[in-house]
Amino acid sequence: RATMKSLRFLSAEAFVSNAEFARKSLSAVAHNLFPLLFKASYLLEQGEVIHDLVENWPLVDFNMGKLLGPTVDYQEDLSHRTCSVCLESCLTGLRDYVLNNFSPYMKRLKVVDLTGIKDVEVQFCECKKTMGRWARTQLLSKLCLELVVYLQQAHCNPGTFNISIDVLIDLFVTERNYELVVEALLKKCCCPLKICCVAFRSDNLPLQKFFYIIKLADPALLRKLEIVHNVRLEMEHLEILFNSIHFPLLMSLTLPARTFNVQRFTATDEQVLTNIGEKMGEMTQLTELCMSFSVLTGRIQKLLSPLKTPLKMLDVSNCSLNHADMAYLANSFHANHLEALDLSGHDIPELYPSTFFKLLSHSSSVLRSLTLEDCNIQDTHVNMLILGLSPCQKLYEFKFVGNPLSSQALKHLFTFLCELPMLKNVEFPVPRDCYPIGITYPIDDASICRFDHQKYESVAEELNLILLQANREDVKASTPLFGSYDAAVQETNNELGAYLIKSFKETLEKFTTSFNKMS
């Protein structure tokens, strides 16, 4: 459905569509029209016009999320368009704003906020080339260093030294862009563009380098910290991190797989866990916590009870939770505030069905996202699941891939899901009857694609028909066999693959050395 455009927006589109004319005429444009022209230029992917608008930006702030989000003149949200042409023009325009000594406008810009850009799977821009979070980190760092070099030259304009602009950005650092980002952060004090890291993600990075760069990134400003793939952070390292660095504004924390492993706990480890819990308790803003693929059996209360602020998002997928853990969650003050919950990888019907439904009941008034992948939910459990989900009237997404459900059970469940008014995204499993008889769950990676694809397509069509007949075309239903889309992984998958091969090779070499010593 096409979004209505105001006459002002249509006029702006007409103005920027002729790039040469628009660029020549900018000096005669009223200041308050710059945001309108920026959004129109972004929609039409007029890179040169975007560059010149930013280079001559006459306002105090430049907020990408607000500029591209829904406006009175055009309701369409363009913040999910990470168009390479537009974003590169925008960032180079920002560099040239600093360098441009002949702009007719007084330099008033103080804050640039790039954090509102959303990385999504499907891009609607014409060029089809995206600039993800990693590439934005790379380009901004490069441009900052270019400015530092310029300021060291003899013919540099003295007025440039008086410019100071805070650039709020979500940094994404891997081994490949580490050196560049470190250099840019080290020279922040002498660069007119001040990188202000609001969110930080780290993948494929040795622990020593992670500790060094996180201190450079100014942790006092950090609201979100994601330590995800191939950063070998274990519990004792996390304790050192929290003891040596203060994160007063941290709202969201994602820890890598196997950070915790209570199977090999000693008395010292118990004390370390207690210390980590207490340190997280000091983070008064913390409301989102992801600790997937750790072994936390019987320790959830010790870790979460010190928190003074209720969690809104909790991911404890594949964490080997026991009944005591689930009972704590169901009865804790967090339960009534959970907007997003991921309990994947736990045999819920077998281990703690009543406690889980108690947790679901307590969070039902606010719950927006529920993920129950590989939870051994079978046909006999569907009626109970429907009963548990019925009060969750704000549920926006429900993911339950990897459960042994038949086509018939899925149709029954979809008929109910149509009744949830806010639901927009459903990720459902390949029906059990599409796989060969005798398939065991959870299905291993080697067997996951060995199903009757024709039968699956037929069932998927029937499920979409159920949505269609209930006038729920707004619900997107899909089966991502290898997990949901991760923009960061998609952008750096080559580096991730190379890192995994390197790690495997190192492990193999250590094993061979040990074996030879034994021989």
PDB file of C-alpha atoms in Angstrom, residues 184-379:
ATOM      1  CA  ALA A 184      40.341   6.890  15.248  1.00  0.00           C
ATOM      2  CA  LEU A 185      39.396   6.553  18.931  1.00  0.00           C
ATOM      3  CA  LEU A 186      42.938   7.395  20.074  1.00  0.00           C
ATOM      4  CA  LYS A 187      42.875  10.602  17.992  1.00  0.00           C
ATOM      5  CA  LYS A 188      39.344  11.587  19.002  1.00  0.00           C
ATOM      6  CA  CYS A 189      40.570  14.550  21.077  1.00  0.00           C
ATOM      7  CA  CYS A 190      42.144  16.248  18.039  1.00  0.00           C
ATOM      8  CA  CYS A 191      39.359  15.479  15.539  1.00  0.00           C
ATOM      9  CA  PRO A 192      36.401  17.845  14.971  1.00  0.00           C
ATOM     10  CA  LEU A 193      34.134  14.783  14.613  1.00  0.00           C
ATOM     11  CA  LYS A 194      33.980  13.131  18.052  1.00  0.00           C
ATOM     12  CA  ILE A 195      33.021   9.452  17.830  1.00  0.00           C
ATOM     13  CA  CYS A 196      30.559   8.779  20.682  1.00  0.00           C
ATOM     14  CA  CYS A 197      29.943   5.049  20.969  1.00  0.00           C
ATOM     15  CA  VAL A 198      26.384   4.411  22.184  1.00  0.00           C
ATOM     16  CA  ALA A 199      26.326   0.689  21.333  1.00  0.00           C
ATOM     17  CA  PHE A 200      29.301  -1.610  20.837  1.00  0.00           C
ATOM     18  CA  ARG A 201      29.383  -5.028  19.159  1.00  0.00           C
ATOM     19  CA  SER A 202      32.479  -7.202  19.002  1.00  0.00           C
ATOM     20  CA  ASP A 203      32.966 -10.378  16.926  1.00  0.00           C
ATOM     21  CA  ASN A 204      36.106 -12.339  15.948  1.00  0.00           C
ATOM     22  CA  LEU A 205      38.399 -10.472  18.322  1.00  0.00           C
ATOM     23  CA  PRO A 206      41.119 -11.717  20.714  1.00  0.00           C
ATOM     24  CA  LEU A 207      40.266 -10.976  24.345  1.00  0.00           C
ATOM     25  CA  GLN A 208      43.228  -8.636  24.880  1.00  0.00           C
ATOM     26  CA  LYS A 209      42.149  -6.456  21.948  1.00  0.00           C
ATOM     27  CA  PHE A 210      38.541  -6.417  23.168  1.00  0.00           C
ATOM     28  CA  PHE A 211      39.592  -5.183  26.634  1.00  0.00           C
ATOM     29  CA  TYR A 212      41.760  -2.451  25.080  1.00  0.00           C
ATOM     30  CA  ILE A 213      39.171  -1.081  22.645  1.00  0.00           C
ATOM     31  CA  ILE A 214      36.239  -1.188  25.058  1.00  0.00           C
ATOM     32  CA  LYS A 215      38.147   1.182  27.370  1.00  0.00           C
ATOM     33  CA  LEU A 216      38.879   3.505  24.432  1.00  0.00           C
ATOM     34  CA  ALA A 217      35.198   3.538  23.403  1.00  0.00           C
ATOM     35  CA  ASP A 218      34.260   5.474  26.577  1.00  0.00           C
ATOM     36  CA  PRO A 219      32.158   2.933  28.565  1.00  0.00           C
ATOM     37  CA  ALA A 220      30.475   5.773  30.489  1.00  0.00           C
ATOM     38  CA  LEU A 221      28.391   6.517  27.357  1.00  0.00           C
ATOM     39  CA  LEU A 222      27.640   2.906  26.452  1.00  0.00           C
ATOM     40  CA  ARG A 223      23.977   1.810  26.469  1.00  0.00           C
ATOM     41  CA  LYS A 224      24.356  -1.519  24.670  1.00  0.00           C
ATOM     42  CA  LEU A 225      27.233  -4.027  24.755  1.00  0.00           C
ATOM     43  CA  GLU A 226      27.228  -7.121  22.533  1.00  0.00           C
ATOM     44  CA  ILE A 227      30.104  -9.604  22.780  1.00  0.00           C
ATOM     45  CA  VAL A 228      28.950 -12.266  20.343  1.00  0.00           C
ATOM     46  CA  HIS A 229      30.946 -14.613  18.107  1.00  0.00           C
ATOM     47  CA  ASN A 230      34.529 -15.790  18.655  1.00  0.00           C
ATOM     48  CA  VAL A 231      35.394 -13.607  21.613  1.00  0.00           C
ATOM     49  CA  ARG A 232      36.574 -16.120  24.206  1.00  0.00           C
ATOM     50  CA  LEU A 233      35.128 -14.377  27.232  1.00  0.00           C
ATOM     51  CA  GLU A 234      34.724 -16.683  30.229  1.00  0.00           C
ATOM     52  CA  MET A 235      33.275 -15.982  33.639  1.00  0.00           C
ATOM     53  CA  GLU A 236      36.540 -14.868  35.274  1.00  0.00           C
ATOM     54  CA  HIS A 237      37.174 -12.455  32.366  1.00  0.00           C
ATOM     55  CA  LEU A 238      33.679 -11.017  32.802  1.00  0.00           C
ATOM     56  CA  GLU A 239      34.402 -10.423  36.497  1.00  0.00           C
ATOM     57  CA  ILE A 240      37.630  -8.575  35.572  1.00  0.00           C
ATOM     58  CA  LEU A 241      35.708  -6.519  32.974  1.00  0.00           C
ATOM     59  CA  PHE A 242      33.054  -5.461  35.508  1.00  0.00           C
ATOM     60  CA  ASN A 243      35.642  -4.771  38.223  1.00  0.00           C
ATOM     61  CA  SER A 244      37.847  -2.620  35.988  1.00  0.00           C
ATOM     62  CA  ILE A 245      35.236  -0.762  33.936  1.00  0.00           C
ATOM     63  CA  HIS A 246      32.098   1.076  35.053  1.00  0.00           C
ATOM     64  CA  PHE A 247      29.035   1.008  32.770  1.00  0.00           C
ATOM     65  CA  PRO A 248      26.604   3.510  34.388  1.00  0.00           C
ATOM     66  CA  LEU A 249      24.212   3.794  31.408  1.00  0.00           C
ATOM     67  CA  LEU A 250      24.292   0.170  30.173  1.00  0.00           C
ATOM     68  CA  MET A 251      20.774  -0.997  29.283  1.00  0.00           C
ATOM     69  CA  SER A 252      21.501  -4.098  27.192  1.00  0.00           C
ATOM     70  CA  LEU A 253      24.148  -6.824  27.620  1.00  0.00           C
ATOM     71  CA  THR A 254      24.810  -9.782  25.298  1.00  0.00           C
ATOM     72  CA  LEU A 255      27.423 -12.322  26.339  1.00  0.00           C
ATOM     73  CA  PRO A 256      29.082 -14.940  24.095  1.00  0.00           C
ATOM     74  CA  ALA A 257      28.282 -18.657  24.191  1.00  0.00           C
ATOM     75  CA  ARG A 258      29.827 -20.622  27.079  1.00  0.00           C
ATOM     76  CA  THR A 259      30.598 -17.557  29.219  1.00  0.00           C
ATOM     77  CA  PHE A 260      29.199 -19.589  32.135  1.00  0.00           C
ATOM     78  CA  ASN A 261      29.576 -23.329  32.719  1.00  0.00           C
ATOM     79  CA  VAL A 262      28.355 -24.451  36.141  1.00  0.00           C
ATOM     80  CA  GLN A 263      29.175 -28.103  35.391  1.00  0.00           C
ATOM     81  CA  ARG A 264      32.785 -27.476  36.376  1.00  0.00           C
ATOM     82  CA  PHE A 265      32.118 -25.006  39.201  1.00  0.00           C
ATOM     83  CA  THR A 266      34.381 -24.730  42.250  1.00  0.00           C
ATOM     84  CA  ALA A 267      33.805 -22.716  45.419  1.00  0.00           C
ATOM     85  CA  THR A 268      35.883 -19.927  43.833  1.00  0.00           C
ATOM     86  CA  ASP A 269      33.626 -19.970  40.751  1.00  0.00           C
ATOM     87  CA  GLU A 270      30.564 -19.588  42.984  1.00  0.00           C
ATOM     88  CA  GLN A 271      32.109 -16.451  44.465  1.00  0.00           C
ATOM     89  CA  VAL A 272      32.951 -15.122  40.987  1.00  0.00           C
ATOM     90  CA  LEU A 273      29.315 -15.673  39.928  1.00  0.00           C
ATOM     91  CA  THR A 274      28.113 -13.830  43.043  1.00  0.00           C
ATOM     92  CA  ASN A 275      30.447 -10.920  42.264  1.00  0.00           C
ATOM     93  CA  ILE A 276      29.185 -10.730  38.653  1.00  0.00           C
ATOM     94  CA  GLY A 277      25.574 -10.680  39.894  1.00  0.00           C
ATOM     95  CA  GLU A 278      26.385  -7.861  42.323  1.00  0.00           C
ATOM     96  CA  LYS A 279      28.157  -5.851  39.614  1.00  0.00           C
ATOM     97  CA  MET A 280      25.154  -6.240  37.303  1.00  0.00           C
ATOM     98  CA  GLY A 281      23.005  -5.074  40.216  1.00  0.00           C
ATOM     99  CA  GLU A 282      24.955  -1.807  40.194  1.00  0.00           C
ATOM    100  CA  MET A 283      23.930  -1.266  36.553  1.00  0.00           C
ATOM    101  CA  THR A 284      20.672   0.466  37.409  1.00  0.00           C
ATOM    102  CA  GLN A 285      19.675   0.922  33.755  1.00  0.00           C
ATOM    103  CA  LEU A 286      20.136  -2.748  32.728  1.00  0.00           C
ATOM    104  CA  THR A 287      16.872  -4.114  31.274  1.00  0.00           C
ATOM    105  CA  GLU A 288      18.052  -6.484  28.502  1.00  0.00           C
ATOM    106  CA  LEU A 289      20.197  -9.570  29.097  1.00  0.00           C
ATOM    107  CA  CYS A 290      21.255 -12.290  26.656  1.00  0.00           C
ATOM    108  CA  MET A 291      23.249 -15.262  28.003  1.00  0.00           C
ATOM    109  CA  SER A 292      22.475 -17.991  25.445  1.00  0.00           C
ATOM    110  CA  PHE A 293      24.412 -21.270  25.151  1.00  0.00           C
ATOM    111  CA  SER A 294      25.889 -21.094  28.649  1.00  0.00           C
ATOM    112  CA  VAL A 295      25.335 -23.750  31.322  1.00  0.00           C
ATOM    113  CA  LEU A 296      23.466 -21.971  34.118  1.00  0.00           C
ATOM    114  CA  THR A 297      21.705 -24.884  35.846  1.00  0.00           C
ATOM    115  CA  GLY A 298      20.469 -23.809  39.273  1.00  0.00           C
ATOM    116  CA  ARG A 299      22.249 -20.423  39.195  1.00  0.00           C
ATOM    117  CA  ILE A 300      19.704 -18.045  37.602  1.00  0.00           C
ATOM    118  CA  GLN A 301      18.579 -16.678  40.977  1.00  0.00           C
ATOM    119  CA  LYS A 302      22.156 -15.976  42.099  1.00  0.00           C
ATOM    120  CA  LEU A 303      22.813 -14.069  38.864  1.00  0.00           C
ATOM    121  CA  LEU A 304      19.552 -12.123  38.528  1.00  0.00           C
ATOM    122  CA  SER A 305      18.338 -11.494  42.100  1.00  0.00           C
ATOM    123  CA  PRO A 306      20.796  -8.578  42.701  1.00  0.00           C
ATOM    124  CA  LEU A 307      19.276  -6.642  39.761  1.00  0.00           C
ATOM    125  CA  LYS A 308      17.381  -3.595  41.007  1.00  0.00           C
ATOM    126  CA  THR A 309      15.649  -2.861  37.701  1.00  0.00           C
ATOM    127  CA  PRO A 310      13.254  -5.436  36.195  1.00  0.00           C
ATOM    128  CA  LEU A 311      14.399  -7.015  32.940  1.00  0.00           C
ATOM    129  CA  LYS A 312      12.356  -6.311  29.805  1.00  0.00           C
ATOM    130  CA  MET A 313      14.301  -8.751  27.623  1.00  0.00           C
ATOM    131  CA  LEU A 314      15.801 -12.087  28.706  1.00  0.00           C
ATOM    132  CA  ASP A 315      17.488 -14.652  26.452  1.00  0.00           C
ATOM    133  CA  VAL A 316      18.502 -17.824  28.292  1.00  0.00           C
ATOM    134  CA  SER A 317      18.211 -20.144  25.303  1.00  0.00           C
ATOM    135  CA  ASN A 318      20.139 -23.421  25.572  1.00  0.00           C
ATOM    136  CA  CYS A 319      21.239 -22.637  29.142  1.00  0.00           C
ATOM    137  CA  SER A 320      20.206 -25.998  30.716  1.00  0.00           C
ATOM    138  CA  LEU A 321      17.782 -24.374  33.174  1.00  0.00           C
ATOM    139  CA  ASN A 322      16.236 -26.629  35.801  1.00  0.00           C
ATOM    140  CA  HIS A 323      12.934 -26.435  37.689  1.00  0.00           C
ATOM    141  CA  ALA A 324      14.400 -24.138  40.370  1.00  0.00           C
ATOM    142  CA  ASP A 325      15.544 -21.673  37.678  1.00  0.00           C
ATOM    143  CA  MET A 326      12.125 -21.612  36.029  1.00  0.00           C
ATOM    144  CA  ALA A 327      10.380 -21.268  39.397  1.00  0.00           C
ATOM    145  CA  TYR A 328      12.593 -18.271  40.234  1.00  0.00           C
ATOM    146  CA  LEU A 329      11.812 -16.621  36.889  1.00  0.00           C
ATOM    147  CA  ALA A 330       8.067 -17.237  37.236  1.00  0.00           C
ATOM    148  CA  ASN A 331       7.951 -15.733  40.742  1.00  0.00           C
ATOM    149  CA  SER A 332      10.535 -12.942  40.304  1.00  0.00           C
ATOM    150  CA  PHE A 333       9.677  -9.266  39.809  1.00  0.00           C
ATOM    151  CA  HIS A 334      11.132  -9.585  36.289  1.00  0.00           C
ATOM    152  CA  ALA A 335       8.197 -11.778  35.155  1.00  0.00           C
ATOM    153  CA  ASN A 336       5.651  -8.923  35.059  1.00  0.00           C
ATOM    154  CA  HIS A 337       7.921  -6.760  32.879  1.00  0.00           C
ATOM    155  CA  LEU A 338       9.281  -9.205  30.271  1.00  0.00           C
ATOM    156  CA  GLU A 339       8.558  -7.906  26.769  1.00  0.00           C
ATOM    157  CA  ALA A 340      10.889 -10.403  25.048  1.00  0.00           C
ATOM    158  CA  LEU A 341      11.667 -13.925  26.251  1.00  0.00           C
ATOM    159  CA  ASP A 342      13.759 -16.689  24.667  1.00  0.00           C
ATOM    160  CA  LEU A 343      13.675 -20.130  26.312  1.00  0.00           C
ATOM    161  CA  SER A 344      14.759 -22.133  23.271  1.00  0.00           C
ATOM    162  CA  GLY A 345      16.540 -25.450  23.746  1.00  0.00           C
ATOM    163  CA  HIS A 346      14.643 -26.462  26.911  1.00  0.00           C
ATOM    164  CA  ASP A 347      12.227 -29.420  27.035  1.00  0.00           C
ATOM    165  CA  ILE A 348       9.430 -27.280  28.491  1.00  0.00           C
ATOM    166  CA  PRO A 349       6.554 -29.844  28.344  1.00  0.00           C
ATOM    167  CA  GLU A 350       8.656 -32.485  30.084  1.00  0.00           C
ATOM    168  CA  LEU A 351      10.602 -30.426  32.658  1.00  0.00           C
ATOM    169  CA  TYR A 352       8.400 -27.602  33.940  1.00  0.00           C
ATOM    170  CA  PRO A 353       5.096 -27.149  32.045  1.00  0.00           C
ATOM    171  CA  SER A 354       3.072 -25.556  34.884  1.00  0.00           C
ATOM    172  CA  THR A 355       5.926 -23.241  35.968  1.00  0.00           C
ATOM    173  CA  PHE A 356       6.464 -22.066  32.385  1.00  0.00           C
ATOM    174  CA  PHE A 357       2.754 -21.255  31.991  1.00  0.00           C
ATOM    175  CA  LYS A 358       2.870 -19.364  35.276  1.00  0.00           C
ATOM    176  CA  LEU A 359       5.749 -17.279  33.879  1.00  0.00           C
ATOM    177  CA  LEU A 360       3.793 -16.743  30.642  1.00  0.00           C
ATOM    178  CA  SER A 361       0.720 -15.681  32.621  1.00  0.00           C
ATOM    179  CA  HIS A 362       2.699 -13.092  34.618  1.00  0.00           C
ATOM    180  CA  SER A 363       4.308 -11.578  31.528  1.00  0.00           C
ATOM    181  CA  SER A 364       1.220 -11.821  29.273  1.00  0.00           C
ATOM    182  CA  SER A 365       0.154  -8.163  29.631  1.00  0.00           C
ATOM    183  CA  VAL A 366       3.460  -6.839  28.225  1.00  0.00           C
ATOM    184  CA  LEU A 367       5.011  -9.752  26.261  1.00  0.00           C
ATOM    185  CA  ARG A 368       5.797  -8.783  22.650  1.00  0.00           C
ATOM    186  CA  SER A 369       8.287 -11.464  21.556  1.00  0.00           C
ATOM    187  CA  LEU A 370       8.367 -15.150  22.512  1.00  0.00           C
ATOM    188  CA  THR A 371      10.920 -17.656  21.185  1.00  0.00           C
ATOM    189  CA  LEU A 372      10.476 -21.368  21.936  1.00  0.00           C
ATOM    190  CA  GLU A 373      12.700 -23.114  19.374  1.00  0.00           C
ATOM    191  CA  ASP A 374      13.687 -26.771  19.894  1.00  0.00           C
ATOM    192  CA  CYS A 375      11.485 -27.050  23.004  1.00  0.00           C
ATOM    193  CA  ASN A 376       9.953 -30.483  22.194  1.00  0.00           C
ATOM    194  CA  ILE A 377       6.454 -28.979  21.773  1.00  0.00           C
ATOM    195  CA  GLN A 378       4.340 -31.766  20.231  1.00  0.00           C
ATOM    196  CA  ASP A 379       0.790 -32.099  18.923  1.00  0.00           C
TER     197      ASP A 379
END
